PDB file of C-alpha atoms in Angstrom:
ATOM      1  CA  MET A   1      -0.134   0.180  -0.086  1.00  0.00           C
ATOM      2  CA  TYR A   2       0.910   3.820  -0.518  1.00  0.00           C
ATOM      3  CA  ASP A   3       1.429   5.882   2.735  1.00  0.00           C
ATOM      4  CA  ILE A   4      -0.270   8.786   1.323  1.00  0.00           C
ATOM      5  CA  ASN A   5      -1.540  11.592   3.876  1.00  0.00           C
ATOM      6  CA  ALA A   6      -3.633  13.533   1.380  1.00  0.00           C
ATOM      7  CA  LEU A   7      -4.336  13.694  -2.522  1.00  0.00           C
ATOM      8  CA  TYR A   8      -5.129  16.717  -4.122  1.00  0.00           C
ATOM      9  CA  GLU A   9      -7.364  16.220  -7.581  1.00  0.00           C
ATOM     10  CA  ALA A  10      -6.641  19.536  -9.864  1.00  0.00           C
ATOM     11  CA  ASN A  11      -9.163  20.182 -12.549  1.00  0.00           C
ATOM     12  CA  SER A  12      -7.386  23.051 -14.335  1.00  0.00           C
ATOM     13  CA  VAL A  13      -4.294  24.551 -14.371  1.00  0.00           C
ATOM     14  CA  GLU A  14      -4.878  27.447 -12.965  1.00  0.00           C
ATOM     15  CA  GLN A  15      -6.190  25.302 -10.209  1.00  0.00           C
ATOM     16  CA  ALA A  16      -2.944  23.220 -10.159  1.00  0.00           C
ATOM     17  CA  VAL A  17      -1.145  26.786  -9.841  1.00  0.00           C
ATOM     18  CA  ALA A  18      -3.207  27.190  -6.765  1.00  0.00           C
ATOM     19  CA  LEU A  19      -2.862  23.944  -5.219  1.00  0.00           C
ATOM     20  CA  ARG A  20       0.800  24.341  -5.275  1.00  0.00           C
ATOM     21  CA  LEU A  21       0.973  27.592  -3.422  1.00  0.00           C
ATOM     22  CA  GLU A  22      -1.712  26.200  -0.817  1.00  0.00           C
ATOM     23  CA  HIS A  23       0.499  23.017  -0.332  1.00  0.00           C
ATOM     24  CA  PRO A  24       3.994  23.796  -1.316  1.00  0.00           C
ATOM     25  CA  LYS A  25       5.708  20.622  -0.022  1.00  0.00           C
ATOM     26  CA  ALA A  26       3.180  18.515  -1.622  1.00  0.00           C
ATOM     27  CA  LYS A  27       4.258  16.618  -4.926  1.00  0.00           C
ATOM     28  CA  ILE A  28       3.190  16.676  -8.482  1.00  0.00           C
ATOM     29  CA  ILE A  29       2.184  13.353  -9.589  1.00  0.00           C
ATOM     30  CA  ALA A  30       1.121  12.601 -12.992  1.00  0.00           C
ATOM     31  CA  GLY A  31       1.337   9.178 -14.512  1.00  0.00           C
ATOM     32  CA  GLY A  32       2.987   7.917 -11.315  1.00  0.00           C
ATOM     33  CA  SER A  33       5.832   5.845 -12.814  1.00  0.00           C
ATOM     34  CA  ASP A  34       8.363   7.792 -10.729  1.00  0.00           C
ATOM     35  CA  VAL A  35       6.200   9.424  -7.267  1.00  0.00           C
ATOM     36  CA  LEU A  36       4.435   5.959  -6.701  1.00  0.00           C
ATOM     37  CA  VAL A  37       7.750   3.898  -6.712  1.00  0.00           C
ATOM     38  CA  GLN A  38       9.855   6.100  -4.601  1.00  0.00           C
ATOM     39  CA  MET A  39       6.411   5.953  -2.123  1.00  0.00           C
ATOM     40  CA  ARG A  40       6.726   2.335  -1.886  1.00  0.00           C
ATOM     41  CA  GLU A  41      10.577   2.277  -1.308  1.00  0.00           C
ATOM     42  CA  GLY A  42       9.695   4.755   1.567  1.00  0.00           C
ATOM     43  CA  LYS A  43      11.282   7.780   0.213  1.00  0.00           C
ATOM     44  CA  LEU A  44       8.175  10.028   0.043  1.00  0.00           C
ATOM     45  CA  ALA A  45       6.170   8.237   2.408  1.00  0.00           C
ATOM     46  CA  GLY A  46       3.189  10.345   4.134  1.00  0.00           C
ATOM     47  CA  SER A  47       3.830  12.836   1.564  1.00  0.00           C
ATOM     48  CA  ASP A  48       0.580  15.207   0.333  1.00  0.00           C
ATOM     49  CA  LEU A  49       0.188  14.574  -3.373  1.00  0.00           C
ATOM     50  CA  ILE A  50      -0.977  16.771  -6.120  1.00  0.00           C
ATOM     51  CA  SER A  51      -2.605  15.010  -9.173  1.00  0.00           C
ATOM     52  CA  ILE A  52      -2.603  16.699 -12.293  1.00  0.00           C
ATOM     53  CA  TYR A  53      -3.579  13.615 -14.437  1.00  0.00           C
ATOM     54  CA  MET A  54      -6.761  14.549 -15.441  1.00  0.00           C
ATOM     55  CA  LEU A  55      -5.700  18.026 -17.173  1.00  0.00           C
ATOM     56  CA  ASP A  56      -6.331  16.835 -20.724  1.00  0.00           C
ATOM     57  CA  GLU A  57      -4.943  20.223 -22.000  1.00  0.00           C
ATOM     58  CA  LEU A  58      -1.482  18.958 -21.198  1.00  0.00           C
ATOM     59  CA  ARG A  59      -1.433  15.772 -23.770  1.00  0.00           C
ATOM     60  CA  GLY A  60      -0.673  15.814 -26.965  1.00  0.00           C
ATOM     61  CA  VAL A  61       1.910  16.939 -29.835  1.00  0.00           C
ATOM     62  CA  THR A  62       1.173  19.755 -32.136  1.00  0.00           C
ATOM     63  CA  LEU A  63       2.886  21.523 -34.538  1.00  0.00           C
ATOM     64  CA  GLU A  64       2.492  25.068 -34.077  1.00  0.00           C
ATOM     65  CA  GLY A  65       1.699  27.615 -36.895  1.00  0.00           C
ATOM     66  CA  ASP A  66       5.441  29.432 -36.616  1.00  0.00           C
ATOM     67  CA  GLY A  67       6.569  25.518 -36.610  1.00  0.00           C
ATOM     68  CA  THR A  68       7.460  25.164 -33.015  1.00  0.00           C
ATOM     69  CA  ILE A  69       6.742  21.739 -31.999  1.00  0.00           C
ATOM     70  CA  ARG A  70       4.728  22.014 -28.675  1.00  0.00           C
ATOM     71  CA  ILE A  71       4.853  18.623 -26.373  1.00  0.00           C
ATOM     72  CA  GLY A  72       2.304  18.940 -23.276  1.00  0.00           C
ATOM     73  CA  SER A  73       3.880  17.506 -20.389  1.00  0.00           C
ATOM     74  CA  LEU A  74       1.251  15.009 -19.475  1.00  0.00           C
ATOM     75  CA  THR A  75       2.084  13.297 -22.989  1.00  0.00           C
ATOM     76  CA  SER A  76       2.910   9.572 -22.362  1.00  0.00           C
ATOM     77  CA  PHE A  77       6.002   8.263 -24.184  1.00  0.00           C
ATOM     78  CA  SER A  78       3.729   5.844 -26.253  1.00  0.00           C
ATOM     79  CA  HIS A  79       2.092   8.680 -27.324  1.00  0.00           C
ATOM     80  CA  ILE A  80       5.419  10.602 -28.229  1.00  0.00           C
ATOM     81  CA  THR A  81       6.632   7.301 -30.282  1.00  0.00           C
ATOM     82  CA  LYS A  82       3.571   7.305 -32.513  1.00  0.00           C
ATOM     83  CA  SER A  83       3.060  10.736 -33.093  1.00  0.00           C
ATOM     84  CA  PRO A  84       3.251  11.749 -36.688  1.00  0.00           C
ATOM     85  CA  VAL A  85       4.621  14.873 -35.999  1.00  0.00           C
ATOM     86  CA  ILE A  86       7.399  13.813 -33.741  1.00  0.00           C
ATOM     87  CA  GLN A  87       7.889  10.924 -36.737  1.00  0.00           C
ATOM     88  CA  ALA A  88       8.078  13.682 -39.612  1.00  0.00           C
ATOM     89  CA  HIS A  89      10.541  16.048 -37.826  1.00  0.00           C
ATOM     90  CA  ILE A  90      12.279  14.563 -34.510  1.00  0.00           C
ATOM     91  CA  ASN A  91      11.931  10.584 -34.850  1.00  0.00           C
ATOM     92  CA  VAL A  92      14.782  10.034 -32.584  1.00  0.00           C
ATOM     93  CA  LEU A  93      13.106  11.734 -29.476  1.00  0.00           C
ATOM     94  CA  GLY A  94      10.381   8.701 -30.375  1.00  0.00           C
ATOM     95  CA  GLU A  95      13.219   6.253 -30.501  1.00  0.00           C
ATOM     96  CA  ALA A  96      14.752   7.665 -27.224  1.00  0.00           C
ATOM     97  CA  VAL A  97      11.125   7.569 -25.222  1.00  0.00           C
ATOM     98  CA  ASP A  98      10.492   4.086 -26.509  1.00  0.00           C
ATOM     99  CA  MET A  99      13.718   2.953 -24.547  1.00  0.00           C
ATOM    100  CA  VAL A 100      11.745   3.895 -20.957  1.00  0.00           C
ATOM    101  CA  GLY A 101      11.028   0.845 -18.822  1.00  0.00           C
ATOM    102  CA  GLY A 102       8.330  -1.539 -20.291  1.00  0.00           C
ATOM    103  CA  PRO A 103       4.960  -1.254 -22.334  1.00  0.00           C
ATOM    104  CA  GLN A 104       3.288  -0.591 -19.365  1.00  0.00           C
ATOM    105  CA  VAL A 105       5.596   2.217 -17.779  1.00  0.00           C
ATOM    106  CA  ARG A 106       5.905   4.088 -21.543  1.00  0.00           C
ATOM    107  CA  ASN A 107       1.801   4.176 -21.271  1.00  0.00           C
ATOM    108  CA  ILE A 108       1.309   5.953 -18.329  1.00  0.00           C
ATOM    109  CA  GLY A 109       5.110   7.661 -18.007  1.00  0.00           C
ATOM    110  CA  THR A 110       5.015  11.599 -18.842  1.00  0.00           C
ATOM    111  CA  ILE A 111       7.442  13.069 -20.636  1.00  0.00           C
ATOM    112  CA  GLY A 112       7.094  16.149 -18.070  1.00  0.00           C
ATOM    113  CA  GLY A 113       7.548  13.415 -15.204  1.00  0.00           C
ATOM    114  CA  ASN A 114      10.815  12.328 -16.541  1.00  0.00           C
ATOM    115  CA  THR A 115      11.966  15.857 -16.984  1.00  0.00           C
ATOM    116  CA  CYS A 116      10.923  17.113 -13.778  1.00  0.00           C
ATOM    117  CA  ASN A 117      12.355  14.581 -11.680  1.00  0.00           C
ATOM    118  CA  GLY A 118      15.957  16.004 -12.503  1.00  0.00           C
ATOM    119  CA  VAL A 119      17.833  13.062 -13.049  1.00  0.00           C
ATOM    120  CA  THR A 120      20.552  12.561 -15.463  1.00  0.00           C
ATOM    121  CA  SER A 121      20.203   9.289 -16.722  1.00  0.00           C
ATOM    122  CA  ALA A 122      16.502  10.245 -17.803  1.00  0.00           C
ATOM    123  CA  ASP A 123      16.120   8.563 -21.531  1.00  0.00           C
ATOM    124  CA  SER A 124      14.282  11.644 -22.893  1.00  0.00           C
ATOM    125  CA  ALA A 125      16.889  14.516 -21.561  1.00  0.00           C
ATOM    126  CA  SER A 126      19.633  13.795 -23.511  1.00  0.00           C
ATOM    127  CA  THR A 127      17.668  14.314 -26.852  1.00  0.00           C
ATOM    128  CA  LEU A 128      15.501  17.605 -25.656  1.00  0.00           C
ATOM    129  CA  MET A 129      19.049  18.765 -24.970  1.00  0.00           C
ATOM    130  CA  ALA A 130      20.579  18.229 -27.747  1.00  0.00           C
ATOM    131  CA  TYR A 131      17.364  19.688 -29.715  1.00  0.00           C
ATOM    132  CA  ASP A 132      17.579  22.916 -27.789  1.00  0.00           C
ATOM    133  CA  ALA A 133      14.168  22.473 -26.180  1.00  0.00           C
ATOM    134  CA  VAL A 134      12.450  24.879 -24.307  1.00  0.00           C
ATOM    135  CA  ILE A 135      10.625  24.445 -20.871  1.00  0.00           C
ATOM    136  CA  GLU A 136       7.326  25.766 -20.200  1.00  0.00           C
ATOM    137  CA  LEU A 137       6.197  26.630 -16.654  1.00  0.00           C
ATOM    138  CA  THR A 138       2.713  28.122 -15.465  1.00  0.00           C
ATOM    139  CA  GLY A 139       2.775  29.473 -12.020  1.00  0.00           C
ATOM    140  CA  PRO A 140       1.308  32.526 -10.524  1.00  0.00           C
ATOM    141  CA  GLY A 141       2.642  35.196 -12.755  1.00  0.00           C
ATOM    142  CA  GLY A 142       1.666  33.164 -16.004  1.00  0.00           C
ATOM    143  CA  LYS A 143       3.777  31.425 -18.341  1.00  0.00           C
ATOM    144  CA  ARG A 144       8.066  31.215 -18.113  1.00  0.00           C
ATOM    145  CA  LEU A 145      10.055  29.953 -20.904  1.00  0.00           C
ATOM    146  CA  VAL A 146      13.322  28.270 -19.713  1.00  0.00           C
ATOM    147  CA  PRO A 147      15.993  26.636 -21.964  1.00  0.00           C
ATOM    148  CA  ILE A 148      16.229  22.734 -20.926  1.00  0.00           C
ATOM    149  CA  GLN A 149      20.269  23.472 -20.107  1.00  0.00           C
ATOM    150  CA  GLU A 150      19.398  25.876 -17.698  1.00  0.00           C
ATOM    151  CA  PHE A 151      16.314  23.783 -16.004  1.00  0.00           C
ATOM    152  CA  TYR A 152      18.873  20.967 -14.604  1.00  0.00           C
ATOM    153  CA  LEU A 153      19.594  22.597 -11.878  1.00  0.00           C
ATOM    154  CA  LYS A 154      22.003  20.030 -10.065  1.00  0.00           C
ATOM    155  CA  ALA A 155      21.367  16.149  -9.451  1.00  0.00           C
ATOM    156  CA  GLY A 156      17.622  15.882  -8.952  1.00  0.00           C
ATOM    157  CA  VAL A 157      17.096  19.535  -8.883  1.00  0.00           C
ATOM    158  CA  VAL A 158      15.406  21.480 -11.471  1.00  0.00           C
ATOM    159  CA  ASP A 159      14.239  25.209 -12.094  1.00  0.00           C
ATOM    160  CA  LEU A 160      10.571  25.039 -10.735  1.00  0.00           C
ATOM    161  CA  ARG A 161       9.570  27.994  -8.620  1.00  0.00           C
ATOM    162  CA  GLU A 162       7.125  28.261  -5.938  1.00  0.00           C
ATOM    163  CA  GLY A 163       3.799  27.385  -7.030  1.00  0.00           C
ATOM    164  CA  GLU A 164       4.814  26.905 -10.826  1.00  0.00           C
ATOM    165  CA  ILE A 165       4.157  23.610 -13.025  1.00  0.00           C
ATOM    166  CA  GLN A 166       5.545  22.323 -16.033  1.00  0.00           C
ATOM    167  CA  THR A 167       3.199  22.353 -18.757  1.00  0.00           C
ATOM    168  CA  ALA A 168       4.549  22.164 -21.721  1.00  0.00           C
ATOM    169  CA  ILE A 169       8.063  21.262 -24.004  1.00  0.00           C
ATOM    170  CA  LEU A 170       8.806  23.180 -27.260  1.00  0.00           C
ATOM    171  CA  ILE A 171      11.205  22.852 -29.638  1.00  0.00           C
ATOM    172  CA  ARG A 172      11.621  25.358 -32.167  1.00  0.00           C
ATOM    173  CA  ARG A 173      11.633  25.020 -36.227  1.00  0.00           C
ATOM    174  CA  GLU A 174      15.185  26.676 -36.397  1.00  0.00           C
ATOM    175  CA  SER A 175      16.312  23.684 -33.843  1.00  0.00           C
ATOM    176  CA  TYR A 176      14.914  20.671 -35.774  1.00  0.00           C
ATOM    177  CA  GLU A 177      14.609  21.826 -39.463  1.00  0.00           C
ATOM    178  CA  GLY A 178      17.388  20.276 -41.355  1.00  0.00           C
ATOM    179  CA  TYR A 179      18.658  18.204 -38.618  1.00  0.00           C
ATOM    180  CA  LYS A 180      18.550  14.393 -38.265  1.00  0.00           C
ATOM    181  CA  GLY A 181      19.752  12.624 -35.094  1.00  0.00           C
ATOM    182  CA  HIS A 182      20.503   9.246 -33.029  1.00  0.00           C
ATOM    183  CA  TYR A 183      20.231   8.183 -29.764  1.00  0.00           C
ATOM    184  CA  ILE A 184      22.135   5.396 -28.286  1.00  0.00           C
ATOM    185  CA  LYS A 185      21.327   4.201 -24.557  1.00  0.00           C
ATOM    186  CA  TYR A 186      23.987   1.896 -23.169  1.00  0.00           C
ATOM    187  CA  ALA A 187      22.762   0.096 -20.475  1.00  0.00           C
ATOM    188  CA  MET A 188      23.651  -3.539 -18.647  1.00  0.00           C
ATOM    189  CA  ARG A 189      20.483  -5.125 -20.244  1.00  0.00           C
ATOM    190  CA  ASN A 190      18.611  -4.558 -23.555  1.00  0.00           C
ATOM    191  CA  ALA A 191      15.723  -3.922 -22.017  1.00  0.00           C
ATOM    192  CA  MET A 192      13.893  -2.437 -18.559  1.00  0.00           C
ATOM    193  CA  ASP A 193      17.025  -0.644 -17.640  1.00  0.00           C
ATOM    194  CA  ILE A 194      18.481   2.652 -16.463  1.00  0.00           C
ATOM    195  CA  ALA A 195      21.139   4.003 -18.864  1.00  0.00           C
ATOM    196  CA  THR A 196      24.694   3.363 -17.685  1.00  0.00           C
ATOM    197  CA  THR A 197      25.415   5.997 -20.407  1.00  0.00           C
ATOM    198  CA  GLY A 198      23.302   7.775 -23.013  1.00  0.00           C
ATOM    199  CA  CYS A 199      24.169   9.852 -26.169  1.00  0.00           C
ATOM    200  CA  SER A 200      22.116  11.571 -28.360  1.00  0.00           C
ATOM    201  CA  ALA A 201      23.603  13.708 -31.191  1.00  0.00           C
ATOM    202  CA  ASN A 202      22.213  15.617 -34.129  1.00  0.00           C
ATOM    203  CA  VAL A 203      23.731  16.681 -37.189  1.00  0.00           C
ATOM    204  CA  LYS A 204      22.887  19.295 -40.429  1.00  0.00           C
ATOM    205  CA  LEU A 205      24.503  18.739 -43.494  1.00  0.00           C
ATOM    206  CA  SER A 206      25.641  21.056 -46.430  1.00  0.00           C
ATOM    207  CA  GLU A 207      23.408  20.293 -49.669  1.00  0.00           C
ATOM    208  CA  ASP A 208      25.909  18.170 -51.476  1.00  0.00           C
ATOM    209  CA  LYS A 209      26.291  16.497 -48.198  1.00  0.00           C
ATOM    210  CA  GLN A 210      29.908  16.543 -48.051  1.00  0.00           C
ATOM    211  CA  THR A 211      30.325  19.014 -44.904  1.00  0.00           C
ATOM    212  CA  ILE A 212      28.957  19.403 -41.499  1.00  0.00           C
ATOM    213  CA  LEU A 213      27.148  22.791 -41.155  1.00  0.00           C
ATOM    214  CA  ASP A 214      26.122  21.763 -37.601  1.00  0.00           C
ATOM    215  CA  ALA A 215      26.236  18.824 -35.170  1.00  0.00           C
ATOM    216  CA  ARG A 216      24.938  18.695 -31.578  1.00  0.00           C
ATOM    217  CA  ILE A 217      25.609  15.900 -28.701  1.00  0.00           C
ATOM    218  CA  ALA A 218      24.005  15.713 -25.180  1.00  0.00           C
ATOM    219  CA  TYR A 219      24.963  12.751 -22.641  1.00  0.00           C
ATOM    220  CA  GLY A 220      23.202  11.446 -19.838  1.00  0.00           C
ATOM    221  CA  VAL A 221      25.031   9.826 -16.750  1.00  0.00           C
ATOM    222  CA  ALA A 222      28.084  11.888 -18.010  1.00  0.00           C
ATOM    223  CA  GLY A 223      27.934  14.009 -15.161  1.00  0.00           C
ATOM    224  CA  PRO A 224      25.273  15.425 -12.336  1.00  0.00           C
ATOM    225  CA  VAL A 225      22.905  16.872 -15.216  1.00  0.00           C
ATOM    226  CA  PRO A 226      22.223  15.825 -18.741  1.00  0.00           C
ATOM    227  CA  MET A 227      24.640  17.996 -20.530  1.00  0.00           C
ATOM    228  CA  ARG A 228      25.964  19.320 -23.531  1.00  0.00           C
ATOM    229  CA  ALA A 229      29.147  18.986 -25.184  1.00  0.00           C
ATOM    230  CA  PRO A 230      30.441  21.988 -26.814  1.00  0.00           C
ATOM    231  CA  SER A 231      33.924  21.084 -27.518  1.00  0.00           C
ATOM    232  CA  ALA A 232      32.765  18.256 -29.874  1.00  0.00           C
ATOM    233  CA  GLU A 233      30.030  20.028 -31.465  1.00  0.00           C
ATOM    234  CA  ALA A 234      33.230  22.775 -32.367  1.00  0.00           C
ATOM    235  CA  ALA A 235      35.435  20.192 -33.614  1.00  0.00           C
ATOM    236  CA  ALA A 236      32.754  18.894 -35.866  1.00  0.00           C
ATOM    237  CA  LYS A 237      31.016  22.279 -37.219  1.00  0.00           C
ATOM    238  CA  GLY A 238      32.495  23.436 -40.789  1.00  0.00           C
ATOM    239  CA  GLN A 239      34.155  20.011 -41.355  1.00  0.00           C
ATOM    240  CA  PRO A 240      33.969  17.869 -43.843  1.00  0.00           C
ATOM    241  CA  VAL A 241      32.080  14.328 -43.354  1.00  0.00           C
ATOM    242  CA  CYS A 242      34.858  11.768 -43.164  1.00  0.00           C
ATOM    243  CA  ALA A 243      36.295   9.593 -40.402  1.00  0.00           C
ATOM    244  CA  GLU A 244      38.990  11.813 -39.170  1.00  0.00           C
ATOM    245  CA  THR A 245      35.961  14.378 -38.268  1.00  0.00           C
ATOM    246  CA  VAL A 246      34.074  11.456 -36.598  1.00  0.00           C
ATOM    247  CA  ALA A 247      37.411  10.565 -34.865  1.00  0.00           C
ATOM    248  CA  ALA A 248      37.950  14.289 -33.779  1.00  0.00           C
ATOM    249  CA  PHE A 249      34.242  14.752 -32.431  1.00  0.00           C
ATOM    250  CA  GLY A 250      34.123  11.957 -30.077  1.00  0.00           C
ATOM    251  CA  LYS A 251      37.969  12.519 -28.466  1.00  0.00           C
ATOM    252  CA  ALA A 252      36.761  16.082 -28.011  1.00  0.00           C
ATOM    253  CA  ALA A 253      33.636  15.165 -26.283  1.00  0.00           C
ATOM    254  CA  LEU A 254      35.858  13.675 -23.381  1.00  0.00           C
ATOM    255  CA  ASP A 255      36.680  17.190 -22.196  1.00  0.00           C
ATOM    256  CA  ASP A 256      33.040  18.350 -21.414  1.00  0.00           C
ATOM    257  CA  VAL A 257      32.361  15.386 -19.164  1.00  0.00           C
ATOM    258  CA  ASN A 258      32.523  14.794 -15.611  1.00  0.00           C
ATOM    259  CA  PRO A 259      31.083  10.869 -15.049  1.00  0.00           C
ATOM    260  CA  ARG A 260      31.472   9.304 -11.893  1.00  0.00           C
ATOM    261  CA  THR A 261      32.062   5.412 -10.672  1.00  0.00           C
ATOM    262  CA  SER A 262      28.732   3.949  -9.197  1.00  0.00           C
ATOM    263  CA  TRP A 263      27.669   0.271  -8.872  1.00  0.00           C
ATOM    264  CA  ARG A 264      26.810   0.410 -12.839  1.00  0.00           C
ATOM    265  CA  ALA A 265      29.977   1.442 -13.891  1.00  0.00           C
ATOM    266  CA  SER A 266      33.355   2.945 -13.006  1.00  0.00           C
ATOM    267  CA  ARG A 267      34.060   6.288 -14.472  1.00  0.00           C
ATOM    268  CA  GLU A 268      36.857   4.808 -16.641  1.00  0.00           C
ATOM    269  CA  LEU A 269      34.231   2.619 -18.284  1.00  0.00           C
ATOM    270  CA  ARG A 270      32.021   5.932 -18.903  1.00  0.00           C
ATOM    271  CA  LEU A 271      34.677   7.986 -20.472  1.00  0.00           C
ATOM    272  CA  GLN A 272      35.377   4.985 -22.942  1.00  0.00           C
ATOM    273  CA  LEU A 273      31.454   5.184 -24.100  1.00  0.00           C
ATOM    274  CA  VAL A 274      31.510   8.815 -23.903  1.00  0.00           C
ATOM    275  CA  GLU A 275      33.748   8.522 -26.690  1.00  0.00           C
ATOM    276  CA  GLU A 276      32.595   5.549 -28.504  1.00  0.00           C
ATOM    277  CA  LEU A 277      28.990   6.554 -28.027  1.00  0.00           C
ATOM    278  CA  ALA A 278      29.678  10.133 -29.862  1.00  0.00           C
ATOM    279  CA  LYS A 279      31.317   8.565 -32.845  1.00  0.00           C
ATOM    280  CA  ARG A 280      28.227   6.019 -33.425  1.00  0.00           C
ATOM    281  CA  CYS A 281      25.955   8.498 -33.016  1.00  0.00           C
ATOM    282  CA  LEU A 282      27.423  11.346 -34.822  1.00  0.00           C
ATOM    283  CA  THR A 283      28.029   8.415 -37.854  1.00  0.00           C
ATOM    284  CA  GLU A 284      24.162   7.126 -37.723  1.00  0.00           C
ATOM    285  CA  ALA A 285      22.812  10.902 -37.757  1.00  0.00           C
ATOM    286  CA  ILE A 286      25.229  11.596 -40.736  1.00  0.00           C
ATOM    287  CA  GLN A 287      23.862   8.248 -42.536  1.00  0.00           C
ATOM    288  CA  ARG A 288      20.717   9.387 -41.368  1.00  0.00           C
ATOM    289  CA  SER A 289      21.195  12.861 -43.155  1.00  0.00           C
ATOM    290  CA  GLY A 290      21.984  11.289 -46.864  1.00  0.00           C
ATOM    291  CA  GLY A 291      25.673  12.040 -46.116  1.00  0.00           C
ATOM    292  CA  ASP A 292      28.261   8.988 -47.050  1.00  0.00           C
ATOM    293  CA  LEU A 293      31.457   7.699 -44.477  1.00  0.00           C
TER     294      LEU A 293
END
């Protein structure tokens, strides 16, 4: 059984914000695939909960008039994977969240919960980071937009202020148009496991497919929060599509990461993964973009 002190059900975003102000120590619950597990483990025993599960306006993936992809925070992983908008423009995100847990978790777990829990191993986080996603937060003062790189403050802590809830994740047209990406989750098992290291890279090639106009890469479990690797990006930008560029990309990524040793893997293994996964992700992204290596 779950040791819940009180459960408050929000019927609108405005009511959810009001409940957050009234009960500042309460935990937000949506799908519950993270919060309820922690409650059963005793970590959140006796907590107050604010449920936003009934807020259907926070579900779904839409393409706005200016080309921005809007992902409601209550959209499940399964719906993201199957979304025609995601498949057409950033299919790598659908592939990444399809690696979360098992089918039951993907059907109930939400993209908002996956980002708001602040963990570096979240399968959605590195891809969203690599696509310069923007987090939409709604609070007493209205909406606030935060670049995802600034949303993660430290391990397990995100930039949610008093009374705020996350309402959407936005990916602007200039962040995805012309880019193709690839995500690799390295884990101890092929399914139902947390990432030992995750890597997501995307690339934009010249019209003749001979030059890398832009490359972006982000990691999970390469530091306390999901993180970009700007040195790797600089090493590839403007460079020819060739094996030497791919090798330099992987090597440069080591300058930006700071993995730790845990029971899942040593720091030394994770450093090897950082370099190797960068090369594999970039290679696949180039090939998906029509380049030849």
